[in-house]
PDB file of C-alpha atoms in Angstrom:
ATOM      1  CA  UNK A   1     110.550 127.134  72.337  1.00 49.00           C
ATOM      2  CA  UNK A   2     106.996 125.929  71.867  1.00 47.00           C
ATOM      3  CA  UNK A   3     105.621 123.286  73.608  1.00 42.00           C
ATOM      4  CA  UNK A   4     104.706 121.760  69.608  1.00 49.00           C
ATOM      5  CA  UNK A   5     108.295 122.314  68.379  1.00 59.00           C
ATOM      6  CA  UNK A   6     109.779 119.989  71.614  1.00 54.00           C
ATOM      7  CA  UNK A   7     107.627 117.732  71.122  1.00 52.00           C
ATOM      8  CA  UNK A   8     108.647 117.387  67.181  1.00 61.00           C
ATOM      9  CA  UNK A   9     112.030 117.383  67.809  1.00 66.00           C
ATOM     10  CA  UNK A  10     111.873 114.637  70.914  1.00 59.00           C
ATOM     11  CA  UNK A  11     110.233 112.850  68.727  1.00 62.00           C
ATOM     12  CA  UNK A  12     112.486 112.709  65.945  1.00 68.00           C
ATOM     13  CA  UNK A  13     115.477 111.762  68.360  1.00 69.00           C
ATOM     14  CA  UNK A  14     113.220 109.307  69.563  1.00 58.00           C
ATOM     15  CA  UNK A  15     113.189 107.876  65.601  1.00 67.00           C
ATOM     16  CA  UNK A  16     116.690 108.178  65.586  1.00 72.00           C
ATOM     17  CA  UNK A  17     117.438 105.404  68.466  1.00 72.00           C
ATOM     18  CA  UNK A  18     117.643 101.898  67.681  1.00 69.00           C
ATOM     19  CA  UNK A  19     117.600 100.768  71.021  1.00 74.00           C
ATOM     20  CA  UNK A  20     114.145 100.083  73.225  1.00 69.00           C
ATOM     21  CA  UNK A  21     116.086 100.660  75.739  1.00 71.00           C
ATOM     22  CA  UNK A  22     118.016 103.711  75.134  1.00 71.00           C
ATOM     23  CA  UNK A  23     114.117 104.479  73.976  1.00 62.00           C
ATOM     24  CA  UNK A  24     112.751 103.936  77.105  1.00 67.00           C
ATOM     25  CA  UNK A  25     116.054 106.331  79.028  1.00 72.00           C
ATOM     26  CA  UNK A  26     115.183 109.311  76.903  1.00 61.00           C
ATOM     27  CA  UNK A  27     111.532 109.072  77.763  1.00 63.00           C
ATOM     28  CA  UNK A  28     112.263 108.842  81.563  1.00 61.00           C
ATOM     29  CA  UNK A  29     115.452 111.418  81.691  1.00 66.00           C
ATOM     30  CA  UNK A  30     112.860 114.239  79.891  1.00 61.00           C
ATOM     31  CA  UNK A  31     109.676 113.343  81.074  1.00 59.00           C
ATOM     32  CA  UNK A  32     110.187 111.903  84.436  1.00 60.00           C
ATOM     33  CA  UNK A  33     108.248 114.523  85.985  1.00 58.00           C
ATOM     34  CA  UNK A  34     104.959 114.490  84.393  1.00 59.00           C
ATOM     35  CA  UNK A  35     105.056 110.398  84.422  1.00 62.00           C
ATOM     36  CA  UNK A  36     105.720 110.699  88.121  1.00 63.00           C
ATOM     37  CA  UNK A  37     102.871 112.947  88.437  1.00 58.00           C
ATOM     38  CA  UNK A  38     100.188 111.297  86.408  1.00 58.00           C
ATOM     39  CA  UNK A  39     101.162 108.582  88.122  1.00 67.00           C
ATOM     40  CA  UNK A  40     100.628 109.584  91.741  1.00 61.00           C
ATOM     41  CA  UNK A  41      97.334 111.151  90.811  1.00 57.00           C
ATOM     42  CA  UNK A  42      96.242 107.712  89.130  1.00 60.00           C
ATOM     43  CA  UNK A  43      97.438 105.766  92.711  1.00 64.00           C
ATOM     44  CA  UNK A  44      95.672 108.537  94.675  1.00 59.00           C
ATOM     45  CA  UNK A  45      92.684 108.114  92.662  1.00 57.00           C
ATOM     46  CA  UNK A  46      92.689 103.837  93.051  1.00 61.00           C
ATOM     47  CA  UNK A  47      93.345 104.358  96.718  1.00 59.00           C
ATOM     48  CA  UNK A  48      89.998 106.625  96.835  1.00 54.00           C
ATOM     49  CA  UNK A  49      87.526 103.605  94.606  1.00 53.00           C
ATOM     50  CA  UNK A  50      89.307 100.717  96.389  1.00 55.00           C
ATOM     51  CA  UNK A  51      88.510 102.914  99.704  1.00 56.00           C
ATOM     52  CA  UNK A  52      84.935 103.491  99.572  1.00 53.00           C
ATOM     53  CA  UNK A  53      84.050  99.974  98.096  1.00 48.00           C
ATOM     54  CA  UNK A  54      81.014  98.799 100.542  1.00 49.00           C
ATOM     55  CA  UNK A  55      80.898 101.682 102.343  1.00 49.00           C
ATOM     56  CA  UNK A  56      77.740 103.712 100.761  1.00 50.00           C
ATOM     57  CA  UNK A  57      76.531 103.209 104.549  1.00 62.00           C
ATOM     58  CA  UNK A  58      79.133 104.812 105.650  1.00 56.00           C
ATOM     59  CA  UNK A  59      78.572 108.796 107.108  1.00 77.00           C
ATOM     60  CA  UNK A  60      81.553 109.029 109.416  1.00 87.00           C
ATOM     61  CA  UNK A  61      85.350 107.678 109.227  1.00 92.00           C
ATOM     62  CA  UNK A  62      87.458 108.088 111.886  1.00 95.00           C
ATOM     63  CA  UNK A  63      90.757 107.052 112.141  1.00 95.00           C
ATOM     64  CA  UNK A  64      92.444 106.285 115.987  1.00 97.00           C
ATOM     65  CA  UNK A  65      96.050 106.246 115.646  1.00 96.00           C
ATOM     66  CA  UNK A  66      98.439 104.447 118.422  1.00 96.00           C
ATOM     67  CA  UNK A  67      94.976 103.140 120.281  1.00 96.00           C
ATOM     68  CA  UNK A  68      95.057 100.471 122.829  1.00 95.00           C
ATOM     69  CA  UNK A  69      92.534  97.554 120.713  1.00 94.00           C
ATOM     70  CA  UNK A  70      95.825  95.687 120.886  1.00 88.00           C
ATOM     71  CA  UNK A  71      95.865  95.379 124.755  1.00 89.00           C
ATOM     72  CA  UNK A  72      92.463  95.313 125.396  1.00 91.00           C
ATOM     73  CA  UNK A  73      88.777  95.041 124.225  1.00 93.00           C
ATOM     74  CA  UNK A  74      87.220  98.226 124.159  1.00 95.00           C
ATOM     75  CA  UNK A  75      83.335  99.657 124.159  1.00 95.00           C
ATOM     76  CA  UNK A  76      82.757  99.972 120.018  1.00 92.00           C
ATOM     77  CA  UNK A  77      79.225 100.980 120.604  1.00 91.00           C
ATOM     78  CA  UNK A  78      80.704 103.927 121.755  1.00 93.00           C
ATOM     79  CA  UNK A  79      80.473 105.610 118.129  1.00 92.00           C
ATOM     80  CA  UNK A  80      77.153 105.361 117.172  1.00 88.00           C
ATOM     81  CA  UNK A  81      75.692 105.880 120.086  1.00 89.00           C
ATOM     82  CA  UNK A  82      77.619 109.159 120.303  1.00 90.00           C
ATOM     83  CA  UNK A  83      75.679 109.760 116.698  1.00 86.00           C
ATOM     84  CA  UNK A  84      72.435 108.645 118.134  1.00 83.00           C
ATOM     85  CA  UNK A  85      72.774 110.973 120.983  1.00 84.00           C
ATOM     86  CA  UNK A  86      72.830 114.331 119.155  1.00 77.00           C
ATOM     87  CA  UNK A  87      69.743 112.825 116.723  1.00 74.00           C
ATOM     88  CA  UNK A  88      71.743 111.142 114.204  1.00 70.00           C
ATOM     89  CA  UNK A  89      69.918 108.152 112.585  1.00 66.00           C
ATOM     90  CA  UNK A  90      72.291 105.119 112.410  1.00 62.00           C
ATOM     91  CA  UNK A  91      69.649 102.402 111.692  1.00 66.00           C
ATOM     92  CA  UNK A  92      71.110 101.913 108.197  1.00 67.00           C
ATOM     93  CA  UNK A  93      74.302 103.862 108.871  1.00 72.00           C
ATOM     94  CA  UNK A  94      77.191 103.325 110.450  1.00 80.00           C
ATOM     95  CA  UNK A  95      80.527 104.974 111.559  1.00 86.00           C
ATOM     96  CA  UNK A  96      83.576 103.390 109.748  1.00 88.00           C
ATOM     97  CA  UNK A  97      86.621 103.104 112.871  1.00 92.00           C
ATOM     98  CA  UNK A  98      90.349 102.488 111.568  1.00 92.00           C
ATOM     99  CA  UNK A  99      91.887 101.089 114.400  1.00 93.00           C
ATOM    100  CA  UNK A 100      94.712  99.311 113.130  1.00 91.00           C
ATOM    101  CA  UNK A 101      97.135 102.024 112.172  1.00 92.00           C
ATOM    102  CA  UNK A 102      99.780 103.205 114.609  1.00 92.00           C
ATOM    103  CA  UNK A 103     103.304 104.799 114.159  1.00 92.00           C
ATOM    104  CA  UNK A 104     106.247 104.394 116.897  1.00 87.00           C
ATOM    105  CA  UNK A 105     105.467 101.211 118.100  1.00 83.00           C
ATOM    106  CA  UNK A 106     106.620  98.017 116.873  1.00 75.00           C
ATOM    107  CA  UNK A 107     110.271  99.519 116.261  1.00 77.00           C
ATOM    108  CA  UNK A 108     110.157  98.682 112.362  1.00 80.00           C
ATOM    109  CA  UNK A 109     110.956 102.459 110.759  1.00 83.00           C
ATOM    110  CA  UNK A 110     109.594 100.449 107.101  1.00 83.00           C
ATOM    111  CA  UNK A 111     106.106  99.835 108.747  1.00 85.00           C
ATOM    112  CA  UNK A 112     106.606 103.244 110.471  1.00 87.00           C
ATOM    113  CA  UNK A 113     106.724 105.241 107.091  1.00 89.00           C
ATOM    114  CA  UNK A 114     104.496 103.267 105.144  1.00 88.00           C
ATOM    115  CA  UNK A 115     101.485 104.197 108.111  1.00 89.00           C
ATOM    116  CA  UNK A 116     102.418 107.865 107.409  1.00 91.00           C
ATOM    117  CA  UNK A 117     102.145 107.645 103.458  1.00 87.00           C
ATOM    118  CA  UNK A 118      98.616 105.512 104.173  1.00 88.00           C
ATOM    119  CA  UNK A 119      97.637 108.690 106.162  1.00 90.00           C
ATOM    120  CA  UNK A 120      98.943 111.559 104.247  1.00 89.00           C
ATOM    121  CA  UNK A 121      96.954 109.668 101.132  1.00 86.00           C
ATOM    122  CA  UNK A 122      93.640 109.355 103.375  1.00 86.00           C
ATOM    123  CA  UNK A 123      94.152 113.502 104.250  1.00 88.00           C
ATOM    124  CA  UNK A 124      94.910 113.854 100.491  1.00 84.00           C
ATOM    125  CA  UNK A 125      92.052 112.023  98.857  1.00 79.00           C
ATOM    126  CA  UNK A 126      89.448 113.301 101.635  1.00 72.00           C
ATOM    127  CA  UNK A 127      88.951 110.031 102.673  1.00 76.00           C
ATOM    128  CA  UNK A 128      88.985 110.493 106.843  1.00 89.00           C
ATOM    129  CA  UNK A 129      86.888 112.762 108.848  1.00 95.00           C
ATOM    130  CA  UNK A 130      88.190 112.721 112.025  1.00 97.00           C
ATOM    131  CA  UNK A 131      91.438 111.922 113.383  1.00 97.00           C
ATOM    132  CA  UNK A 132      92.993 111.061 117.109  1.00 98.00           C
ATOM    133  CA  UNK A 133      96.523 111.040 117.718  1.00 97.00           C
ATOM    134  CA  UNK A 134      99.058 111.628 119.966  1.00 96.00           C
ATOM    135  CA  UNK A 135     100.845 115.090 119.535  1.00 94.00           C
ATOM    136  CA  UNK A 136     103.992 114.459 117.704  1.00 91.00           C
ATOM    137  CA  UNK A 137     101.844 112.663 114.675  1.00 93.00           C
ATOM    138  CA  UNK A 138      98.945 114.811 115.490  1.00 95.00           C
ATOM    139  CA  UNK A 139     101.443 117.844 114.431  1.00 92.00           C
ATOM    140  CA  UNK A 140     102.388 116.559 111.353  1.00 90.00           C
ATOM    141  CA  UNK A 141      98.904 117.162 109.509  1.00 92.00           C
ATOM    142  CA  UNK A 142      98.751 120.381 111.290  1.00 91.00           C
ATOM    143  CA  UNK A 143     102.040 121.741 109.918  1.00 86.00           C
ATOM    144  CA  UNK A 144     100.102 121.136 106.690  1.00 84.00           C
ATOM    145  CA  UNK A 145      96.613 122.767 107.615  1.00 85.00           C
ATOM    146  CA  UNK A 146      95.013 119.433 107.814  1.00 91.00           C
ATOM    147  CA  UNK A 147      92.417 120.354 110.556  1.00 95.00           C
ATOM    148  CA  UNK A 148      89.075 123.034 110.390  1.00 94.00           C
ATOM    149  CA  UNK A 149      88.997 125.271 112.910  1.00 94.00           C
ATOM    150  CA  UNK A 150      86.724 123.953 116.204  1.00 94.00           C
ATOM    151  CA  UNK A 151      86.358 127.571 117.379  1.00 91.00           C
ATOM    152  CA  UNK A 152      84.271 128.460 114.816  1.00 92.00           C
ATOM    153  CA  UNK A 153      82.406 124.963 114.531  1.00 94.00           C
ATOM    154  CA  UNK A 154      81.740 123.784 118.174  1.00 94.00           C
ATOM    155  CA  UNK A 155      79.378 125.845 120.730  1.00 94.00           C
ATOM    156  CA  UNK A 156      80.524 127.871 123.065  1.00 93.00           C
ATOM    157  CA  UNK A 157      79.280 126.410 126.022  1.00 93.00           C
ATOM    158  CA  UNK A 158      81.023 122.995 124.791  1.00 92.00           C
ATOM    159  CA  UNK A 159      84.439 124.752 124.319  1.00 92.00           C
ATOM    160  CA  UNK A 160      84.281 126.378 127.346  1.00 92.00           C
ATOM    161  CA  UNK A 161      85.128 123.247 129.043  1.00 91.00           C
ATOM    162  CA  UNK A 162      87.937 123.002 127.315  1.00 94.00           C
ATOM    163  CA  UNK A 163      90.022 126.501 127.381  1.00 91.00           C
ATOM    164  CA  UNK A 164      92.924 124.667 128.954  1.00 93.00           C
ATOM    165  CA  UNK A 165      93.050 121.652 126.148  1.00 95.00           C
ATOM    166  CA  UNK A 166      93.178 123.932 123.204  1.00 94.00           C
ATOM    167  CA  UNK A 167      95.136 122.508 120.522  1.00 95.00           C
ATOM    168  CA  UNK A 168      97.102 125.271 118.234  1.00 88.00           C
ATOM    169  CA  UNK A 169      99.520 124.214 115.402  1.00 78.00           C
ATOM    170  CA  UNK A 170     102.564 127.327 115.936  1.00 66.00           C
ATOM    171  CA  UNK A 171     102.485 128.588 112.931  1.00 57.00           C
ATOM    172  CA  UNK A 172     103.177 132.351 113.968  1.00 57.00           C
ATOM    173  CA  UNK A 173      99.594 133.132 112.926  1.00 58.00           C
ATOM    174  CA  UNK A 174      98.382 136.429 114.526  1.00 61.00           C
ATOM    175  CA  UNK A 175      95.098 134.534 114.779  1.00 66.00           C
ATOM    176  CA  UNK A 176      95.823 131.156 115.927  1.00 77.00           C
ATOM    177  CA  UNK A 177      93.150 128.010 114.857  1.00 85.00           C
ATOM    178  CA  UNK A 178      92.065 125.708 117.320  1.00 92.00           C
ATOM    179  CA  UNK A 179      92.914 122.843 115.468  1.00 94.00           C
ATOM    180  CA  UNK A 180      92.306 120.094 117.826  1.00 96.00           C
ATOM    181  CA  UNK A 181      91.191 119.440 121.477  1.00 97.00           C
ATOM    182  CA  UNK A 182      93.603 117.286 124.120  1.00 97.00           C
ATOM    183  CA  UNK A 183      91.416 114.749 125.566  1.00 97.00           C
ATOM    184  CA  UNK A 184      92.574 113.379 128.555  1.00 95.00           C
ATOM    185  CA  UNK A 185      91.566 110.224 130.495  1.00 94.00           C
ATOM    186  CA  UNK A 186      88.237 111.702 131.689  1.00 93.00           C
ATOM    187  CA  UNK A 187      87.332 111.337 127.645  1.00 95.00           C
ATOM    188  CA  UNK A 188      84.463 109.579 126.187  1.00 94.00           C
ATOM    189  CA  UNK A 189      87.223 107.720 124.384  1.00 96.00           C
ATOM    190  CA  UNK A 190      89.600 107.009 127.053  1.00 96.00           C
ATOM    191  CA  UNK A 191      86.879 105.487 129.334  1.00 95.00           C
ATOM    192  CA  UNK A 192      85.181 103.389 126.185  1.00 96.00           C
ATOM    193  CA  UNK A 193      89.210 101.693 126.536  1.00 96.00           C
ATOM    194  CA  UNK A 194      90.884 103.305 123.471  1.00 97.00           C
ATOM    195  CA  UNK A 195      93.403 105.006 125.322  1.00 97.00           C
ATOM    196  CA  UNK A 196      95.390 105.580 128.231  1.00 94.00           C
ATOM    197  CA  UNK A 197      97.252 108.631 127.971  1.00 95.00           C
ATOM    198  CA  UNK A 198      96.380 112.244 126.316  1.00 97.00           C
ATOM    199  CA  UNK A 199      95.628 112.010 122.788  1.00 98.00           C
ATOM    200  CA  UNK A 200      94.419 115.094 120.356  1.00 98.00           C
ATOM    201  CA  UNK A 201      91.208 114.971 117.980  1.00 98.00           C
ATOM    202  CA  UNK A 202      90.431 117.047 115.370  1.00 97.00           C
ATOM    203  CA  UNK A 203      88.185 117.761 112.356  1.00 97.00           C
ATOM    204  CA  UNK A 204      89.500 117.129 109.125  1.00 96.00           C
ATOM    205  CA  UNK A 205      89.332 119.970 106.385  1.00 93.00           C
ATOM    206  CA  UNK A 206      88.417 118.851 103.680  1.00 91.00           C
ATOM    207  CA  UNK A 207      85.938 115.869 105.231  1.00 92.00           C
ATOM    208  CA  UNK A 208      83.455 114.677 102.663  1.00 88.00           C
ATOM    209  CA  UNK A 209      81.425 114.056 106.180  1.00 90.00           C
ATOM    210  CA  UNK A 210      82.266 117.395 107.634  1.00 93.00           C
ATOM    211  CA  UNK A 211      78.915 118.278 109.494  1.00 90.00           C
ATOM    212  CA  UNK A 212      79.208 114.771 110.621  1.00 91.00           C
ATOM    213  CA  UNK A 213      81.970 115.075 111.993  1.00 94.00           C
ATOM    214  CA  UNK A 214      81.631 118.334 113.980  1.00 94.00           C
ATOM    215  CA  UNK A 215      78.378 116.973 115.508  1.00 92.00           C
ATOM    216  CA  UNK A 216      80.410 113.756 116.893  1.00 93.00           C
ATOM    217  CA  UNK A 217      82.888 115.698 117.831  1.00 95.00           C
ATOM    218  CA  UNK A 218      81.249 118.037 119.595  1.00 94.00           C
ATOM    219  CA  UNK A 219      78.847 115.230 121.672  1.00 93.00           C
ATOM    220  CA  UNK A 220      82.226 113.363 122.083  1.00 94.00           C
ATOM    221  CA  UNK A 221      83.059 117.095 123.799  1.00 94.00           C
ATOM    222  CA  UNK A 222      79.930 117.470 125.562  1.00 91.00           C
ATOM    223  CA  UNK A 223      80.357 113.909 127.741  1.00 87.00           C
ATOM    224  CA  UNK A 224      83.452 114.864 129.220  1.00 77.00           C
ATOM    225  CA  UNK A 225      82.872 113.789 133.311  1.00 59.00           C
TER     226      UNK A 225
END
């Protein structure tokens, strides 16, 4: 049947129902789907405006999940300098640092899923360049080819360094992506006070600030002690 014909005859069994609310069933029961999906895109699509009010300054976004600014004060500077070191101008920029997400932690599994659904819209709406995580959360985005592949974005010389901390998502590839590097405590990161134990950073795909963020990342790289 034609998508025209449905509509006429939904229609007319809409006419037929006195009710607003037996109305209102009908609509939902046949067109729950496309409501549901208009509607995500809509919420996707606020989340991305209400995201990037006041930040026309901003040229990187980097999100630290499970990070230690609870327990102690740590070096902030630490980002733009990074920037400034590999020639970067930050006079009227600056790098945007989410530090107040983490997953795991306080116990409550409500707070717990609403963090992931913050993230997964942030990887959705290209609204985060790079991430740190621990593994387990760091996986998740993986499964789902969050993450640009490092070996074909840092230099060689840089990932040299770190043959031992490659990061690859099993996904039976014959040609596995370096989706992430581990950094352990001898990290620029790690000794600025954000963390304690190993962590994994990565690019993000589909970064609006992607050469942005494979230049921090790969100065972040090139400090390691």
């Amino acid at each position: 049947m034609k998508l025209s014909e449905q509509i006429r005859k939904d229609r007319a069994r809409l006419n037929e129902m006195q009710s607003a609310a037996s109305k209102l069933r009908f609509i939902w029961d046949y067109y729950k789907a496309p409501i549901i999906a208009v509607t995500l895109a809509l919420t996707i699509r606020l989340l991305s405006l209400l995201n990037n009010i006041g930040r026309t300054n901003v040229n990187l976004y980097v999100v630290l999940l499970n990070n230690d600014t609870i327990f102690r004060e740590c070096d902030e500077t630490v980002f733009n300098d990074t920037m400034n070191r590999r020639g970067i101008e930050m006079k009227k920029k600056t790098v945007n640092v989410n530090t107040e997400l983490s997953i795991g932690l306080s116990g409550d599994d409500g707070a717990d899923m609403g963090t992931m659904q913050v993230l997964t819209a942030l990887f959705s709406i290209s609204d985060l360049d790079v991430y740190v995580a621990p593994r387990e959360y760091f996986d998740y985005f993986a499964a789902n080819n969050g993450f640009a592949d490092l070996n074909v974005l840092i230099d060689k010389d840089v990932l040299a360094k770190y043959s031992d901390d490659f990061y690859y998502y099993n996904d039976n590839a014959e040609n596995q992506l370096v989706q992430g590097i581990i950094l352990h405590s001898d990290s620029l990161l790690h000794r600025a006070g954000y963390y304690h134990g190993d962590v994994i950073i990565g690019v993000v795909g589909n970064a609006v600030h992607f050469d942005e963020a494979v230049t921090f990342v790969q100065q972040l790289l090139r400090d390691r002690n």
